[in-house]
Amino acid sequence: MQTKIWLSSPHMGGAEEQFVAEAFATNWIAPLGPNVNGFEQDLSTFLGGHSHVAALSSGTAAIHLGLILLGVGAGDEVICQSFTFSATANPIVYQGATPIFVDSEPDTWNMSPVLLEEAIKDRLRKGKKPKAIIPVHLYGMPAKMNEILEVANRYNIPVLEDAAEALGSSIDGRMCGTMGQISALSFNGNKIITTSGGGALVSADATIAQKARFLATQARDEAPHYQHSHIGYNYRMSNLCAGVGRGQMQVLNNRIATRRAIFGRYAGLLSGRPGISICHEPEGYFSNRWLTTLLVNPAEAGVTREDLRLALEKENIESRPLWKPMHLQPVFEQYPYYGEGVSDKLFENGLCLPSGSNLSEDELQRVFVVIERVLGGA
Ligand SMILES: *Cc1c(COP(=O)(O)O)cnc(C)c1O
């Protein structure tokens, strides 16, 4: 059996171990320390210098604290992109609030601004104003944020931006992770950079980032003893993990360039093949191309997404269907949904391909051979 080719595996840059060794040498083995501060600074600089960053234990924790800081509580409604990973929606339920799912549009595969407005109008008609809106930039492709923010501002509803997959992506030079009142990043093992596990809450408002750090460290009031006037969480990032993050920040731009180059190689291979399509960047959009994805139209391609996935699996190559929308998930199917079947189709026909920045040329060729065999000559 040939070695396994992964969808997206950790790719160290080299300096990570030095930062971690420094943490050992100085005994900063704790969820605070110089690496945590340094990583937050690095991220803020990368995002353009106007963001305040709180490094946390996960992207999920960032979304959870984001909802808390936007005042989301029991009985509230939160509008959420249906086509996403469950980690976007779970924290809504942690808060005892109700997720209201909205379908995608076909250009970026992310939240439809038109359906978003329909959902808001209908929720208002039913007597409740949504407390927040969570759009997601899936696979690195920015959502239609100008349009989404225009709707959100018109109804005066804050946006919590799930940028977990989109560090380095932008629209007209505006970085993903700086577009919501609050934004969430993830550094899980399969993301474009990793801290093994980790995340960050980002805001242009220094007070919000400060409050996130406060809540993430058990909400201790100023006092010599342990004094609490708020419910706290243990969500801060470890100084060891942050050391990995600082090393990863040194190679982030390089990782983005490599992922985009891999996308380019797939795009070249797939172009002109009937029934096969990929997600293009709208004018002004820049995707970090975290994962390369394709859609198979079985009627035109003569094969299905599953034919391709199973053929890859046989050669020990990991690929994966696109996210199964939340409105189709057993745990979420009882919640309201506004859609017209776009994300259902994406799930049915879409596949994520191996896209890691550490893929070798030989590995890429192994993937190409299978794709060409299944899809036939161009
Ligand atoms: C990875 C991811 C998250 C969660 O991040 P964790 O760090 O794994 O908790 C949230 N949303 C999306 C879209 C993700 O891909």
Short mmCIF file of C-alpha atoms and ligand atoms in Angstrom, two decimals:
data_model
loop_
_atom_site.label_atom_id
_atom_site.label_comp_id
_atom_site.label_asym_id
_atom_site.label_seq_id
_atom_site.Cartn_x
_atom_site.Cartn_y
_atom_site.Cartn_z
CA MET A 1 0.00 0.00 0.00
CA GLN A 2 1.33 3.42 -0.92
CA THR A 3 1.65 6.04 1.83
CA LYS A 4 -1.49 7.95 2.76
CA ILE A 5 -2.11 11.32 1.12
CA TRP A 6 -4.04 13.61 3.46
CA LEU A 7 -6.51 16.35 2.67
CA SER A 8 -4.57 18.89 4.72
CA SER A 9 -1.93 17.98 7.27
CA PRO A 10 0.19 20.13 9.62
CA HIS A 11 3.18 21.76 7.94
CA MET A 12 5.81 23.14 10.30
CA GLY A 13 8.04 25.97 9.18
CA GLY A 14 11.10 25.30 11.36
CA ALA A 15 11.07 28.04 14.01
CA GLU A 16 8.20 26.52 16.01
CA GLU A 17 10.48 24.33 18.15
CA GLN A 18 12.64 27.31 19.11
CA PHE A 19 9.62 29.21 20.46
CA VAL A 20 8.46 26.11 22.33
CA ALA A 21 11.97 25.48 23.70
CA GLU A 22 12.04 29.07 24.92
CA ALA A 23 8.78 28.45 26.78
CA PHE A 24 10.42 25.46 28.52
CA ALA A 25 13.64 27.37 29.25
CA THR A 26 11.71 30.19 30.92
CA ASN A 27 9.09 27.87 32.50
CA TRP A 28 6.17 29.65 30.81
CA ILE A 29 4.21 26.36 30.66
CA ALA A 30 0.82 27.98 31.20
CA PRO A 31 -2.12 29.52 29.36
CA LEU A 32 -0.30 32.86 29.37
CA GLY A 33 3.21 34.08 28.62
CA PRO A 34 5.42 35.79 26.02
CA ASN A 35 4.41 33.48 23.15
CA VAL A 36 0.72 34.19 23.73
CA ASN A 37 1.36 37.95 23.64
CA GLY A 38 3.73 37.60 20.68
CA PHE A 39 1.29 35.45 18.69
CA GLU A 40 -1.51 37.96 19.28
CA GLN A 41 0.78 40.75 18.08
CA ASP A 42 1.83 38.77 14.98
CA LEU A 43 -1.81 38.11 14.08
CA SER A 44 -2.78 41.74 14.58
CA THR A 45 0.06 42.86 12.33
CA PHE A 46 -0.86 40.29 9.67
CA LEU A 47 -4.47 41.48 9.70
CA GLY A 48 -3.38 45.06 9.01
CA GLY A 49 -2.54 46.43 12.44
CA HIS A 50 -5.98 47.70 13.47
CA SER A 51 -7.25 44.51 15.08
CA HIS A 52 -7.14 43.43 18.70
CA VAL A 53 -6.62 39.70 19.12
CA ALA A 54 -7.36 37.32 22.01
CA ALA A 55 -5.63 33.94 21.55
CA LEU A 56 -7.92 31.12 22.68
CA SER A 57 -8.00 27.34 23.00
CA SER A 58 -10.06 26.88 19.82
CA GLY A 59 -12.03 28.56 17.08
CA THR A 60 -15.17 27.17 18.67
CA ALA A 61 -14.28 29.00 21.91
CA ALA A 62 -13.85 32.21 19.87
CA ILE A 63 -17.33 31.85 18.37
CA HIS A 64 -18.79 31.04 21.80
CA LEU A 65 -17.20 34.08 23.49
CA GLY A 66 -18.15 36.19 20.46
CA LEU A 67 -21.81 35.32 20.96
CA ILE A 68 -21.58 36.05 24.69
CA LEU A 69 -19.97 39.44 24.02
CA LEU A 70 -22.73 40.27 21.51
CA GLY A 71 -25.22 39.61 24.30
CA VAL A 72 -26.71 36.41 22.89
CA GLY A 73 -28.58 34.51 25.59
CA ALA A 74 -31.37 32.02 26.20
CA GLY A 75 -34.32 32.40 23.84
CA ASP A 76 -32.48 34.67 21.38
CA GLU A 77 -32.27 33.90 17.67
CA VAL A 78 -28.99 33.88 15.73
CA ILE A 79 -28.82 33.68 11.94
CA CYS A 80 -26.16 31.21 10.81
CA GLN A 81 -24.88 30.00 7.45
CA SER A 82 -26.28 26.48 6.99
CA PHE A 83 -23.45 25.28 4.75
CA THR A 84 -20.62 25.02 7.30
CA PHE A 85 -18.88 22.89 9.92
CA SER A 86 -21.00 22.24 13.03
CA ALA A 87 -18.55 24.28 15.15
CA THR A 88 -20.10 27.45 13.68
CA ALA A 89 -23.56 26.57 14.99
CA ASN A 90 -22.90 24.62 18.22
CA PRO A 91 -22.08 27.69 20.36
CA ILE A 92 -25.50 29.19 19.52
CA VAL A 93 -27.05 26.22 21.27
CA TYR A 94 -24.50 26.40 24.14
CA GLN A 95 -26.06 29.82 24.83
CA GLY A 96 -29.59 28.42 24.84
CA ALA A 97 -30.32 30.45 21.71
CA THR A 98 -31.98 29.25 18.50
CA PRO A 99 -30.02 28.94 15.25
CA ILE A 100 -31.85 30.20 12.16
CA PHE A 101 -30.15 28.65 9.13
CA VAL A 102 -29.67 30.46 5.83
CA ASP A 103 -28.66 28.86 2.52
CA SER A 104 -25.68 29.75 0.30
CA GLU A 105 -25.47 31.53 -3.05
CA PRO A 106 -23.75 29.79 -5.95
CA ASP A 107 -20.84 32.26 -6.54
CA THR A 108 -18.88 31.88 -3.29
CA TRP A 109 -20.91 28.99 -1.80
CA ASN A 110 -21.38 31.12 1.34
CA MET A 111 -24.39 32.89 2.93
CA SER A 112 -26.81 34.37 0.41
CA PRO A 113 -27.37 38.08 1.21
CA VAL A 114 -30.80 37.86 -0.45
CA LEU A 115 -31.95 34.91 1.67
CA LEU A 116 -30.39 36.59 4.72
CA GLU A 117 -32.70 39.58 4.26
CA GLU A 118 -35.70 37.29 3.67
CA ALA A 119 -34.89 35.47 6.90
CA ILE A 120 -34.54 38.71 8.88
CA LYS A 121 -37.86 40.04 7.54
CA ASP A 122 -39.64 36.80 8.38
CA ARG A 123 -38.18 36.61 11.89
CA LEU A 124 -39.24 40.25 12.50
CA ARG A 125 -42.73 39.39 11.23
CA LYS A 126 -42.81 36.46 13.67
CA GLY A 127 -41.96 38.87 16.48
CA LYS A 128 -38.23 38.44 17.16
CA LYS A 129 -35.23 40.40 15.95
CA PRO A 130 -32.16 38.20 15.40
CA LYS A 131 -29.34 39.04 17.83
CA ALA A 132 -26.43 38.25 15.47
CA ILE A 133 -25.52 36.98 12.00
CA ILE A 134 -22.75 34.40 11.41
CA PRO A 135 -21.43 34.21 7.84
CA VAL A 136 -18.56 31.81 7.05
CA HIS A 137 -15.77 31.94 4.43
CA LEU A 138 -15.69 28.27 3.47
CA TYR A 139 -12.55 26.70 2.05
CA GLY A 140 -10.97 30.17 2.17
CA MET A 141 -13.40 31.84 -0.25
CA PRO A 142 -14.71 35.11 1.22
CA ALA A 143 -18.48 35.35 1.61
CA LYS A 144 -20.23 38.30 -0.09
CA MET A 145 -19.40 40.48 2.89
CA ASN A 146 -20.16 43.89 1.36
CA GLU A 147 -23.71 42.75 0.64
CA ILE A 148 -24.10 40.87 3.93
CA LEU A 149 -22.83 43.84 5.97
CA GLU A 150 -25.13 46.19 4.05
CA VAL A 151 -28.16 44.07 5.05
CA ALA A 152 -26.87 43.64 8.62
CA ASN A 153 -26.32 47.40 9.03
CA ARG A 154 -29.71 48.24 7.58
CA TYR A 155 -31.38 46.10 10.26
CA ASN A 156 -28.79 47.02 12.86
CA ILE A 157 -27.75 43.43 13.65
CA PRO A 158 -24.09 42.69 14.52
CA VAL A 159 -22.04 40.27 12.41
CA LEU A 160 -19.88 37.54 13.97
CA GLU A 161 -17.54 36.50 11.17
CA ASP A 162 -16.41 32.86 11.12
CA ALA A 163 -13.02 33.23 9.41
CA ALA A 164 -11.74 29.86 10.68
CA GLU A 165 -10.85 28.70 7.16
CA ALA A 166 -9.90 32.06 5.69
CA LEU A 167 -6.80 33.48 7.35
CA GLY A 168 -5.08 35.40 4.54
CA SER A 169 -8.18 35.75 2.34
CA SER A 170 -9.51 39.21 1.47
CA ILE A 171 -11.96 41.31 -0.52
CA ASP A 172 -10.50 44.41 -2.21
CA GLY A 173 -7.58 44.17 0.21
CA ARG A 174 -9.79 43.99 3.33
CA MET A 175 -8.76 40.91 5.29
CA CYS A 176 -11.12 38.16 6.35
CA GLY A 177 -11.04 38.26 10.13
CA THR A 178 -11.51 42.04 10.21
CA MET A 179 -14.98 42.33 8.68
CA GLY A 180 -17.32 41.50 11.55
CA GLN A 181 -17.90 43.35 14.83
CA ILE A 182 -16.21 40.20 16.09
CA SER A 183 -14.32 37.59 14.06
CA ALA A 184 -13.15 34.06 14.84
CA LEU A 185 -10.00 32.29 13.62
CA SER A 186 -8.98 28.64 14.05
CA PHE A 187 -5.55 27.02 14.24
CA ASN A 188 -6.68 23.41 14.41
CA GLY A 189 -4.37 20.75 12.95
CA ASN A 190 -5.82 20.82 9.44
CA LYS A 191 -6.11 24.61 8.98
CA ILE A 192 -3.77 26.73 6.84
CA ILE A 193 -1.57 27.25 9.90
CA THR A 194 -1.88 25.34 13.15
CA THR A 195 -1.03 25.60 16.84
CA SER A 196 -2.03 21.89 17.16
CA GLY A 197 -5.32 23.21 18.52
CA GLY A 198 -6.22 26.82 19.01
CA GLY A 199 -8.19 29.82 17.90
CA ALA A 200 -8.51 33.56 18.26
CA LEU A 201 -11.19 36.17 18.74
CA VAL A 202 -10.54 39.33 16.74
CA SER A 203 -12.13 42.76 17.00
CA ALA A 204 -11.34 46.34 16.03
CA ASP A 205 -12.62 47.23 19.51
CA ALA A 206 -9.87 46.81 22.14
CA THR A 207 -12.50 46.51 24.90
CA ILE A 208 -14.06 43.47 23.24
CA ALA A 209 -10.71 41.66 22.97
CA GLN A 210 -9.97 42.55 26.60
CA LYS A 211 -13.34 41.20 27.72
CA ALA A 212 -12.68 38.00 25.73
CA ARG A 213 -9.38 37.49 27.59
CA PHE A 214 -11.19 38.15 30.90
CA LEU A 215 -13.96 35.63 30.20
CA ALA A 216 -11.41 33.10 28.82
CA THR A 217 -9.49 33.08 32.11
CA GLN A 218 -12.41 32.35 34.47
CA ALA A 219 -13.60 35.97 34.76
CA ARG A 220 -11.58 36.92 37.82
CA ASP A 221 -12.35 40.35 39.25
CA GLU A 222 -9.50 42.59 40.46
CA ALA A 223 -8.90 41.28 44.00
CA PRO A 224 -6.16 39.47 45.94
CA HIS A 225 -8.51 36.51 46.45
CA TYR A 226 -10.60 34.80 43.78
CA GLN A 227 -13.61 37.03 43.27
CA HIS A 228 -16.19 36.58 40.50
CA SER A 229 -19.12 38.64 39.25
CA HIS A 230 -19.42 36.86 35.89
CA ILE A 231 -19.50 33.24 34.72
CA GLY A 232 -16.05 32.50 33.31
CA TYR A 233 -14.51 29.98 30.92
CA ASN A 234 -11.16 28.22 30.63
CA TYR A 235 -10.58 29.15 26.99
CA ARG A 236 -7.13 30.82 26.90
CA MET A 237 -4.39 29.55 24.59
CA SER A 238 -1.43 27.71 26.10
CA ASN A 239 1.96 29.43 25.81
CA LEU A 240 3.32 26.20 24.26
CA CYS A 241 0.69 26.22 21.51
CA ALA A 242 1.27 29.93 20.94
CA GLY A 243 4.95 29.14 20.41
CA VAL A 244 3.97 26.85 17.54
CA GLY A 245 1.76 29.67 16.27
CA ARG A 246 4.60 32.19 16.26
CA GLY A 247 6.69 29.84 14.15
CA GLN A 248 3.77 29.29 11.79
CA MET A 249 3.24 33.04 11.34
CA GLN A 250 6.73 33.26 9.81
CA VAL A 251 5.61 31.01 6.94
CA LEU A 252 1.94 31.97 6.58
CA ASN A 253 2.38 33.97 3.37
CA ASN A 254 4.38 31.13 1.91
CA ARG A 255 1.64 28.63 2.85
CA ILE A 256 -1.01 30.77 1.15
CA ALA A 257 1.10 31.00 -2.03
CA THR A 258 1.60 27.21 -2.04
CA ARG A 259 -2.09 26.41 -1.51
CA ARG A 260 -3.00 28.81 -4.31
CA ALA A 261 -0.42 27.18 -6.58
CA ILE A 262 -1.90 23.73 -5.81
CA PHE A 263 -5.35 25.09 -6.66
CA GLY A 264 -3.90 26.39 -9.93
CA ARG A 265 -2.54 22.95 -10.79
CA TYR A 266 -5.94 21.31 -10.18
CA ALA A 267 -7.69 24.07 -12.13
CA GLY A 268 -5.39 23.38 -15.09
CA LEU A 269 -6.05 19.64 -14.91
CA LEU A 270 -9.83 20.05 -14.62
CA SER A 271 -10.46 22.88 -17.08
CA GLY A 272 -12.55 21.97 -20.08
CA ARG A 273 -13.78 18.70 -18.60
CA PRO A 274 -17.55 18.42 -19.08
CA GLY A 275 -19.57 18.39 -15.86
CA ILE A 276 -16.65 19.47 -13.64
CA SER A 277 -16.60 22.93 -12.09
CA ILE A 278 -14.59 24.80 -9.48
CA CYS A 279 -15.33 27.90 -7.40
CA HIS A 280 -13.81 31.01 -9.02
CA GLU A 281 -12.87 34.21 -7.19
CA PRO A 282 -15.32 37.03 -7.93
CA GLU A 283 -13.70 40.36 -8.97
CA GLY A 284 -11.62 41.74 -6.08
CA TYR A 285 -11.82 38.50 -4.07
CA PHE A 286 -8.69 36.71 -2.89
CA SER A 287 -8.99 33.17 -1.46
CA ASN A 288 -6.24 31.50 0.55
CA ARG A 289 -7.44 28.30 -1.18
CA TRP A 290 -7.29 26.39 2.08
CA LEU A 291 -8.87 23.44 0.28
CA THR A 292 -9.33 22.91 -3.43
CA THR A 293 -12.87 21.73 -4.10
CA LEU A 294 -14.74 20.62 -7.20
CA LEU A 295 -18.31 19.93 -8.24
CA VAL A 296 -19.31 16.95 -10.35
CA ASN A 297 -22.46 17.16 -12.44
CA PRO A 298 -23.10 13.41 -12.94
CA ALA A 299 -25.34 13.89 -16.00
CA GLU A 300 -22.56 15.71 -17.87
CA ALA A 301 -19.48 14.07 -16.35
CA GLY A 302 -20.76 10.50 -16.63
CA VAL A 303 -19.47 9.80 -13.10
CA THR A 304 -20.49 10.87 -9.61
CA ARG A 305 -18.61 12.56 -6.81
CA GLU A 306 -18.66 9.22 -4.99
CA ASP A 307 -17.05 7.44 -7.97
CA LEU A 308 -14.15 9.86 -7.71
CA ARG A 309 -13.94 9.75 -3.91
CA LEU A 310 -13.93 5.95 -3.80
CA ALA A 311 -11.32 5.69 -6.57
CA LEU A 312 -9.05 8.05 -4.59
CA GLU A 313 -9.69 6.13 -1.36
CA LYS A 314 -8.60 2.90 -3.06
CA GLU A 315 -5.23 4.50 -3.77
CA ASN A 316 -4.94 5.60 -0.11
CA ILE A 317 -5.75 9.22 -0.99
CA GLU A 318 -8.04 11.14 1.35
CA SER A 319 -10.77 13.30 -0.17
CA ARG A 320 -14.05 14.38 1.46
CA PRO A 321 -17.54 15.46 0.47
CA LEU A 322 -18.21 19.17 1.03
CA TRP A 323 -19.78 20.12 4.39
CA LYS A 324 -23.18 18.59 5.03
CA PRO A 325 -25.45 21.62 5.64
CA MET A 326 -26.68 22.17 9.18
CA HIS A 327 -30.37 22.12 8.12
CA LEU A 328 -29.83 18.49 7.05
CA GLN A 329 -28.08 17.43 10.28
CA PRO A 330 -30.17 15.31 12.67
CA VAL A 331 -29.16 17.52 15.61
CA PHE A 332 -30.23 20.77 13.88
CA GLU A 333 -33.05 19.77 11.53
CA GLN A 334 -35.81 21.05 13.84
CA TYR A 335 -34.60 24.67 13.54
CA PRO A 336 -35.91 27.22 11.01
CA TYR A 337 -34.21 27.25 7.60
CA TYR A 338 -34.39 29.71 4.72
CA GLY A 339 -33.10 28.26 1.47
CA GLU A 340 -33.57 27.12 -2.03
CA GLY A 341 -31.47 23.96 -2.24
CA VAL A 342 -28.06 25.47 -3.16
CA SER A 343 -26.12 23.93 -0.27
CA ASP A 344 -28.01 20.62 -0.63
CA LYS A 345 -26.62 20.38 -4.17
CA LEU A 346 -23.11 21.39 -3.10
CA PHE A 347 -23.14 18.61 -0.51
CA GLU A 348 -24.48 16.10 -3.03
CA ASN A 349 -21.95 16.83 -5.78
CA GLY A 350 -18.93 18.45 -4.15
CA LEU A 351 -15.55 17.01 -3.14
CA CYS A 352 -12.52 18.44 -1.28
CA LEU A 353 -9.19 17.36 -2.75
CA PRO A 354 -5.78 16.95 -1.06
CA SER A 355 -4.56 20.55 -0.71
CA GLY A 356 -1.88 20.61 2.00
CA SER A 357 1.05 22.97 1.46
CA ASN A 358 3.39 20.01 2.18
CA LEU A 359 2.13 17.84 -0.70
CA SER A 360 5.07 16.64 -2.78
CA GLU A 361 5.08 16.69 -6.57
CA ASP A 362 4.96 12.87 -6.53
CA GLU A 363 1.89 12.91 -4.29
CA LEU A 364 0.16 15.48 -6.47
CA GLN A 365 0.87 13.30 -9.52
CA ARG A 366 -0.64 10.28 -7.75
CA VAL A 367 -3.84 12.29 -7.21
CA PHE A 368 -3.86 13.56 -10.81
CA VAL A 369 -3.51 10.04 -12.25
CA VAL A 370 -6.64 8.87 -10.40
CA ILE A 371 -8.64 11.97 -11.37
CA GLU A 372 -7.68 11.56 -15.03
CA ARG A 373 -8.52 7.87 -14.98
CA VAL A 374 -11.98 8.46 -13.45
CA LEU A 375 -12.89 11.52 -15.51
CA GLY A 376 -11.36 10.28 -18.76
CA GLY A 377 -9.16 12.29 -21.12
CA ALA A 378 -9.89 16.02 -21.47
C1 LIG B 1 -12.32 24.64 12.05
C2 LIG B 1 -13.57 25.44 12.02
C3 LIG B 1 -14.17 25.94 13.18
C4 LIG B 1 -13.75 25.55 14.58
O1 LIG B 1 -12.47 25.75 14.91
P1 LIG B 1 -11.79 24.83 16.05
O2 LIG B 1 -10.50 25.52 16.29
O3 LIG B 1 -11.64 23.46 15.46
O4 LIG B 1 -12.68 24.83 17.25
C5 LIG B 1 -15.27 26.76 13.06
N1 LIG B 1 -15.78 27.04 11.88
C6 LIG B 1 -15.28 26.55 10.72
C7 LIG B 1 -15.90 26.94 9.44
C8 LIG B 1 -14.16 25.72 10.77
O5 LIG B 1 -13.68 25.21 9.63
#
